[in-house]
Short mmCIF file of C-alpha atoms in Angstrom, two decimals:
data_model
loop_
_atom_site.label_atom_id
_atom_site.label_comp_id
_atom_site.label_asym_id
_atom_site.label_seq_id
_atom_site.Cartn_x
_atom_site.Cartn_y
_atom_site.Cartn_z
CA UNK R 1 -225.22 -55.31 99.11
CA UNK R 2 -227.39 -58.61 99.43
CA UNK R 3 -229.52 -58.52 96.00
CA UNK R 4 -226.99 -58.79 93.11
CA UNK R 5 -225.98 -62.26 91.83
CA UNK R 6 -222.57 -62.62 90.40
CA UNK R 7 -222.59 -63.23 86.48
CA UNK R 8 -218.87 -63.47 86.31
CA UNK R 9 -219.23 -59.07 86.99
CA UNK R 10 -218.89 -59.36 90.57
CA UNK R 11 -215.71 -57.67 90.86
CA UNK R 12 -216.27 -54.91 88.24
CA UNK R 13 -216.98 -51.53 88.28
CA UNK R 14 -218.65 -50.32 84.18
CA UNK R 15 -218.95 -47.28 83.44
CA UNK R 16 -222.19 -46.18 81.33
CA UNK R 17 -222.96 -43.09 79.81
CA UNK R 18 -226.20 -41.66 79.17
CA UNK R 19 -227.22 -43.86 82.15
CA UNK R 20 -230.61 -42.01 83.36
CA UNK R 21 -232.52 -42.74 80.05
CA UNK R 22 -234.43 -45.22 78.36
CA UNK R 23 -231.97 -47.97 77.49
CA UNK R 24 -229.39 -47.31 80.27
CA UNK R 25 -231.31 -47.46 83.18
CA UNK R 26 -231.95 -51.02 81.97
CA UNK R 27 -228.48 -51.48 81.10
CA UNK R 28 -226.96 -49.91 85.05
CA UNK R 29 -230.13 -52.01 86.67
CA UNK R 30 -229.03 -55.32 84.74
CA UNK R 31 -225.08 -54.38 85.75
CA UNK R 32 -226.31 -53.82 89.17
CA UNK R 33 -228.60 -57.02 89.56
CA UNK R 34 -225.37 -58.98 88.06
CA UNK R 35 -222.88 -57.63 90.88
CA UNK R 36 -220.96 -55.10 89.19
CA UNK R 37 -220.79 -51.38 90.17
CA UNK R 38 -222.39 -49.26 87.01
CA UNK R 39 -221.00 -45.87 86.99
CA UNK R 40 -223.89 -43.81 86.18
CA UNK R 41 -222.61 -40.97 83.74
CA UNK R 42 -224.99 -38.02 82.01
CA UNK R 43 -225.36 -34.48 81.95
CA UNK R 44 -228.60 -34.33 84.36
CA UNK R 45 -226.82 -34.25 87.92
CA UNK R 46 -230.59 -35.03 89.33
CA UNK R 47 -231.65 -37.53 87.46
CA UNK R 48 -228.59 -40.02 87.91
CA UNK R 49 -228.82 -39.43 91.69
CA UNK R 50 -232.43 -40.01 91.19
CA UNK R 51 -231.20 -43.71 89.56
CA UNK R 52 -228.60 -44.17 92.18
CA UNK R 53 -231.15 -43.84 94.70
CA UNK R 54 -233.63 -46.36 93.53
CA UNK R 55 -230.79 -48.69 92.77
CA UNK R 56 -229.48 -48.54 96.44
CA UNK R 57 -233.09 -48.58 97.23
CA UNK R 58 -233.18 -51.74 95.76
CA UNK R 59 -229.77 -52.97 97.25
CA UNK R 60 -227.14 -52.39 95.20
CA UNK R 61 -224.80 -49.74 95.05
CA UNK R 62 -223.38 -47.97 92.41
CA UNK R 63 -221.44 -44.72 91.58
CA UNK R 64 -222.53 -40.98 90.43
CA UNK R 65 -219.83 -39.54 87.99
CA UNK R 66 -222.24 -36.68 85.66
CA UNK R 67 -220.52 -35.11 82.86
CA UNK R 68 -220.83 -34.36 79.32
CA UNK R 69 -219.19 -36.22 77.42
CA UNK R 70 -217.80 -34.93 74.87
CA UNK R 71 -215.93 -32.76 77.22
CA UNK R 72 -212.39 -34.00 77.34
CA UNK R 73 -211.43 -32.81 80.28
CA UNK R 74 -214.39 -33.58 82.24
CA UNK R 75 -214.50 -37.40 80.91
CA UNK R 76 -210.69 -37.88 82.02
CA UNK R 77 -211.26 -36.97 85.43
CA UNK R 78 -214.16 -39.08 85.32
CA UNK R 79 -212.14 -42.04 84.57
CA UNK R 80 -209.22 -41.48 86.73
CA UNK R 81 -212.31 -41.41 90.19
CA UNK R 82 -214.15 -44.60 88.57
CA UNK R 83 -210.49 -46.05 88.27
CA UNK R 84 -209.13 -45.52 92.04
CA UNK R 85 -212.91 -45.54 93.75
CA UNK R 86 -212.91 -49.18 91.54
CA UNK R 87 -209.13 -49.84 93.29
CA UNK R 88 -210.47 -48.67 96.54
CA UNK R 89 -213.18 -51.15 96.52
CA UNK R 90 -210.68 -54.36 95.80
CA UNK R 91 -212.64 -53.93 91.62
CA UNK R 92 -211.57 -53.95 88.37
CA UNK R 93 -213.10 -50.69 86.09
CA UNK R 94 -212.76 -53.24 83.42
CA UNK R 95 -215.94 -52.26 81.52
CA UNK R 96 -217.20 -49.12 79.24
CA UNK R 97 -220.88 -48.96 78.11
CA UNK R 98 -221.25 -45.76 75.29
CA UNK R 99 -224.54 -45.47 75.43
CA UNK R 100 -225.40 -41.52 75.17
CA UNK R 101 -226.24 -39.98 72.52
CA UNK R 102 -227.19 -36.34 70.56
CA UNK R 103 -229.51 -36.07 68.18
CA UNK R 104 -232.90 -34.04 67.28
CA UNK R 105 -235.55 -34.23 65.11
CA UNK R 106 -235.61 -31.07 64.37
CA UNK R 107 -233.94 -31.01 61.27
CA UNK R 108 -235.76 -28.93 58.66
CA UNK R 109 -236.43 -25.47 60.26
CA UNK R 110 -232.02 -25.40 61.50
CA UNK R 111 -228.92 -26.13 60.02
CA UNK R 112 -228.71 -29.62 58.91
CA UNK R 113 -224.55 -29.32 58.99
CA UNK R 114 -224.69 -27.82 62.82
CA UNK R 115 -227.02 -31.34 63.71
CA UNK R 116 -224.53 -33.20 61.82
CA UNK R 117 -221.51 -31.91 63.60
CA UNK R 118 -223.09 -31.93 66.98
CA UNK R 119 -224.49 -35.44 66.77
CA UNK R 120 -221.19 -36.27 65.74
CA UNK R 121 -219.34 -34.75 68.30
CA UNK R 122 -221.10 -37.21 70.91
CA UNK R 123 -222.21 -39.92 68.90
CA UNK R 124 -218.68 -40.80 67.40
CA UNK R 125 -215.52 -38.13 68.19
CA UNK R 126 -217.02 -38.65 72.31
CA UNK R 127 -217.34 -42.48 71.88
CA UNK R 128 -213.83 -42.78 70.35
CA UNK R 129 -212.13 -40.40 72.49
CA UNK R 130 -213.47 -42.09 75.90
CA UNK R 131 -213.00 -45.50 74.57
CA UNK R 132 -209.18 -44.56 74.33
CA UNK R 133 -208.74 -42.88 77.14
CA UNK R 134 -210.37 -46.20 79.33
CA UNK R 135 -208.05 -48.22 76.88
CA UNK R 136 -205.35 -46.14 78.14
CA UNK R 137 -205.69 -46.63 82.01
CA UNK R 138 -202.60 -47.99 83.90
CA UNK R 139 -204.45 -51.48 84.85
CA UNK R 140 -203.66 -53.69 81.96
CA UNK R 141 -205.39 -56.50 82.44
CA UNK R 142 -208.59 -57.16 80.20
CA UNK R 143 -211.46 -54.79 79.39
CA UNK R 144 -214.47 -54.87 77.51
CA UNK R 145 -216.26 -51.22 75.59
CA UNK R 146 -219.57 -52.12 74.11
CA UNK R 147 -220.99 -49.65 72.06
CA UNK R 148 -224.93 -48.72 71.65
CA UNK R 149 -225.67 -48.43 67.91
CA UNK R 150 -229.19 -49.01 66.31
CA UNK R 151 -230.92 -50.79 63.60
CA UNK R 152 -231.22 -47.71 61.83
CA UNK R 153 -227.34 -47.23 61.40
CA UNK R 154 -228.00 -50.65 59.15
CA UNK R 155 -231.24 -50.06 57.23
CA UNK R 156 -233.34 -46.71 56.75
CA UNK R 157 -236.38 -45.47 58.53
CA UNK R 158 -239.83 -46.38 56.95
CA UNK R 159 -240.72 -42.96 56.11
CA UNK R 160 -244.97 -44.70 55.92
CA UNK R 161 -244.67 -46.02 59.81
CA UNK R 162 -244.39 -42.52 60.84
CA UNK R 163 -247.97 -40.81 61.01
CA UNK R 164 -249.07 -37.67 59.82
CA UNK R 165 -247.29 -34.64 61.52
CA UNK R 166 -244.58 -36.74 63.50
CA UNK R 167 -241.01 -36.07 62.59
CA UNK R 168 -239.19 -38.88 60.78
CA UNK R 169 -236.41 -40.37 62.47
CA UNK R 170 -233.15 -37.47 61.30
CA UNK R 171 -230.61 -38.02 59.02
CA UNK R 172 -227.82 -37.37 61.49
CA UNK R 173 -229.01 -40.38 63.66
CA UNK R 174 -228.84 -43.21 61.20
CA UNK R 175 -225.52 -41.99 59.26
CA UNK R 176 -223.76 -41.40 63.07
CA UNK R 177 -224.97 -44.66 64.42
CA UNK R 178 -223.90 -46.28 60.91
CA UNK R 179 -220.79 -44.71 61.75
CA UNK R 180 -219.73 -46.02 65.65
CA UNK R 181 -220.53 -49.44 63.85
CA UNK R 182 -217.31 -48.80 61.30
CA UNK R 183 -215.64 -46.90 64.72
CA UNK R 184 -216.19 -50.27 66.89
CA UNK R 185 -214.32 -52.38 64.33
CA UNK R 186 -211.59 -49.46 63.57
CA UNK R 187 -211.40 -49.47 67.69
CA UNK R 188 -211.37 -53.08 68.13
CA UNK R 189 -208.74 -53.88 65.46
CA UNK R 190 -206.30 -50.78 67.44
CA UNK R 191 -206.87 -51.95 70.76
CA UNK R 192 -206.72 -56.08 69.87
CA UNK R 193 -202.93 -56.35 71.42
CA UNK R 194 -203.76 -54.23 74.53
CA UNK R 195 -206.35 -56.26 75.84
CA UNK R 196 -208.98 -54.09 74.97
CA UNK R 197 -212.24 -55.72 73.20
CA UNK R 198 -214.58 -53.50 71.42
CA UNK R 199 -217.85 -54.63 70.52
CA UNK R 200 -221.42 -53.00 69.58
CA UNK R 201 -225.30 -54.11 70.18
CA UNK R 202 -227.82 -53.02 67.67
CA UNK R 203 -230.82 -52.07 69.22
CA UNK R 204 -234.02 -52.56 67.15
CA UNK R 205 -237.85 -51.27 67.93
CA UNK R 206 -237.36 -49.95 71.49
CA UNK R 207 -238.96 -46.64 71.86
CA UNK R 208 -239.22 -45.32 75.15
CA UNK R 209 -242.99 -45.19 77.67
CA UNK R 210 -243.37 -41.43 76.45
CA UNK R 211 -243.81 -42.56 72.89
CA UNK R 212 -245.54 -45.57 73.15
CA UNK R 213 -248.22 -42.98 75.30
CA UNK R 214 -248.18 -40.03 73.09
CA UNK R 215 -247.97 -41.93 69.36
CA UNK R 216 -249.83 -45.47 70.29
CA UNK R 217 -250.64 -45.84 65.53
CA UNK R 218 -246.65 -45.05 65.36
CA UNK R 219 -245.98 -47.64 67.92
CA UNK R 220 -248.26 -50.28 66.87
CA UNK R 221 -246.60 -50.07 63.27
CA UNK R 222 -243.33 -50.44 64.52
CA UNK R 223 -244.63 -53.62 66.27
CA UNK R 224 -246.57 -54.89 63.14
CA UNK R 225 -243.16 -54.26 61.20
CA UNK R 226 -241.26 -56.45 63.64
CA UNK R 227 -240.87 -60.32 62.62
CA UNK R 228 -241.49 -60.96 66.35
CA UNK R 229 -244.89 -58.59 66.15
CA UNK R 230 -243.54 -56.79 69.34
CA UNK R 231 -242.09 -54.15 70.77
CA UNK R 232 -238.67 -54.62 72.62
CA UNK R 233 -238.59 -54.21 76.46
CA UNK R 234 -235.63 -52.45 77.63
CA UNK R 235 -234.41 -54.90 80.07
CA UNK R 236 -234.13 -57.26 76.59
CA UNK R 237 -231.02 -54.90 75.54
CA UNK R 238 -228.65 -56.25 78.34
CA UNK R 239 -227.99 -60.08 78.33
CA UNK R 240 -226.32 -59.62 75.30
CA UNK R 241 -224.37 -56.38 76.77
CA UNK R 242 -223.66 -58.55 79.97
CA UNK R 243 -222.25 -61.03 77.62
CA UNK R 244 -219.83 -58.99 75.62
CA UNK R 245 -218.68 -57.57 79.15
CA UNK R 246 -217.98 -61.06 80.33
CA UNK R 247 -214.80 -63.26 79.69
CA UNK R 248 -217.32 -65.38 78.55
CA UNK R 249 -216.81 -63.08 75.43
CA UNK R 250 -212.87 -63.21 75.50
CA UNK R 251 -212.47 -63.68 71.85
CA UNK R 252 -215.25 -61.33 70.33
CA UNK R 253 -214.14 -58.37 69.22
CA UNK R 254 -215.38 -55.66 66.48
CA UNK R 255 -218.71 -57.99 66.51
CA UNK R 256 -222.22 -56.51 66.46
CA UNK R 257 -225.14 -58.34 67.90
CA UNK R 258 -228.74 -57.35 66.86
CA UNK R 259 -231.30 -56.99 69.16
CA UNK R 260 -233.85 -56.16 67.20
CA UNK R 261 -236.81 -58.99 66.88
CA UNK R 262 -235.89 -59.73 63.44
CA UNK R 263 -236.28 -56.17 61.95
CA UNK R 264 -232.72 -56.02 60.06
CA UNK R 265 -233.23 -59.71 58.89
CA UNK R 266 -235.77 -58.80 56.29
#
C-alpha cells in the first residue's frame, strides 16, 4: 500500500475493538494513514467489512477479526490470527486499542443492576481480560494497550445541557468508564516488568453526526460548555492514541491524557 506514512507504526499490526463506530473508525483510519495494520474488531460482521473496504479503497490494508468481546473464547482466537497473520506479514501485533463499549440509556423503565452488570461485563471484565490475554502472547518484546475512557468517568453529566425529553447520559456509563481509569493503572502497574504499557485517553465532547443532526440545542450546549467553544472532531482523538502506541511513549504507563477541549479543567 502507497498512502500510509510511517509514524514509527510501520511495522505494527493494533488491534481495535469497537472499530466500525464513531471514535474508532477515526482511530483504524489514523492507524492506517500512519502505516500500521488496524485490526478491525466488533460484533457487526458488515459494517467492519464495510470499513475495511473504504480503507483499502483508500490504500491501505487492514484486517477483519468480528467478535464480541466479552466472549472469551472468541477474543483468544482472535488474538492468536492477528498474532501469526501479524508474523506472516514480517509485523509486530504490538498494539491493543479497547475502544468498545455497552451501555444504554435506557435506564429507568429496566433493571438498573442488569445495565450495571452488562456494561460492566464489556466496559471493564472484557477490557481486562483481552488486555491480559495480548499481554500474554509468546512475542515478548514491547507492547502498548490504550484504553478509551471519557470525561464523564472524571466529572458528572450536566443534568441542564440535556433538553427536555432526551435521556441523560446513564449511570452505568460514567461509574464503568470511572472504573477502566482505576483498571488502566491496576493493569499498567501488573504488566510494568513484562513489557507491557497500559495507558488511557479521555475523550471529552465528541458526540457522533447522528446527534449533532437529531439534538442540534443539546449539541450546541455541549459546545458552549467547552473552554475551547467547540465540539471535538473524531480524527482529534488519535494523535494522542498514536503517541501512547509509539516508543516515543516508552516510559508512560498507567497515564491518562484528556482530550477534551478543556471540559475536565474547570
Amino acid at each position: 500500500m502507497t498512502n500510509s506514512v510511517d509514524n514509527g507504526l510501520g511495522a505494527s499490526v493494533v488491534l481495535v475493538t469497537g472499530a466500525s463506530g464513531h471514535l474508532g473508525r477515526a482511530i483504524c483510519m489514523g492507524l492506517a494513514r500512519d502505516g500500521a495494520i488496524p485490526a478491525l474488531n466488533g460484533r457487526n460482521r458488515a459494517a467492519l467489512e464495510a470499513l475495511a473496504e473504504e480503507l483499502k479503497h483508500a490504500g491501505y490494508d487492514s484486517l477483519v477479526v468480528p467478535g464480541d468481546v466479552a466472549d472469551q473464547a472468541a477474543m483468544a482466537a482472535a488474538l492468536a490470527q492477528i498474532d501469526s497473520t501479524a508474523k506472516a506479514r514480517g509485523r509486530r501485533f504490538d498494539g491493543l486499542v479497547n475502544n468498545a463499549f455497552a451501555g444504554t440509556t435506557e435506564d429507568i423503565a429496566r433493571d438498573v443492576p442488569t445495565l450495571f452488570a452488562q456494561a460492566a461485563a464489556v466496559n471493564l471484565g472484557a477490557v481486562a481480560y483481552l488486555t491480559e490475554a495480548f499481554a500474554a502472547l509468546p512475542d515478548k518484546g514491547p507492547r502498548s494497550v490504550v484504553n478509551i475512557a471519557s470525561m464523564y468517568g472524571v466529572v458528572s453529566p450536566d443534568p441542564d445541557l440535556y433538553p427536555e425529553g432526551m435521556e441523560i447520559n446513564p449511570m452505568h456509563y460514567g461509574a464503568t468508564k470511572a472504573g477502566l481509569l482505576q483498571l488502566t493503572r491496576t493493569l499498567a502497574v501488573r504488566l510494568a516488568t513484562r513489557g507491557v504499557r497500559v495507558n488511557a485517553v479521555v475523550p471529552g465532547p465528541f458526540p457522533n453526526q447522528s446527534v449533532q443532526r437529531n439534538h442540534p440545542e443539546f449539541s450546541a450546549r455541549l459546545a458552549n460548555r467547552t473552554p475551547m467553544k467547540r465540539l471535538g472532531r473524531a480524527e482529534e482523538v488519535y494523535p494522542p492514541i498514536r503517541f501512547l502506541l509509539r516508543a516515543d511513549a516508552s516510559f508512560v504507563t498507567g497515564a491518562s491524557i484528556a482530550v477534551d477541549g478543556g471540559w475536565t479543567a474547570i
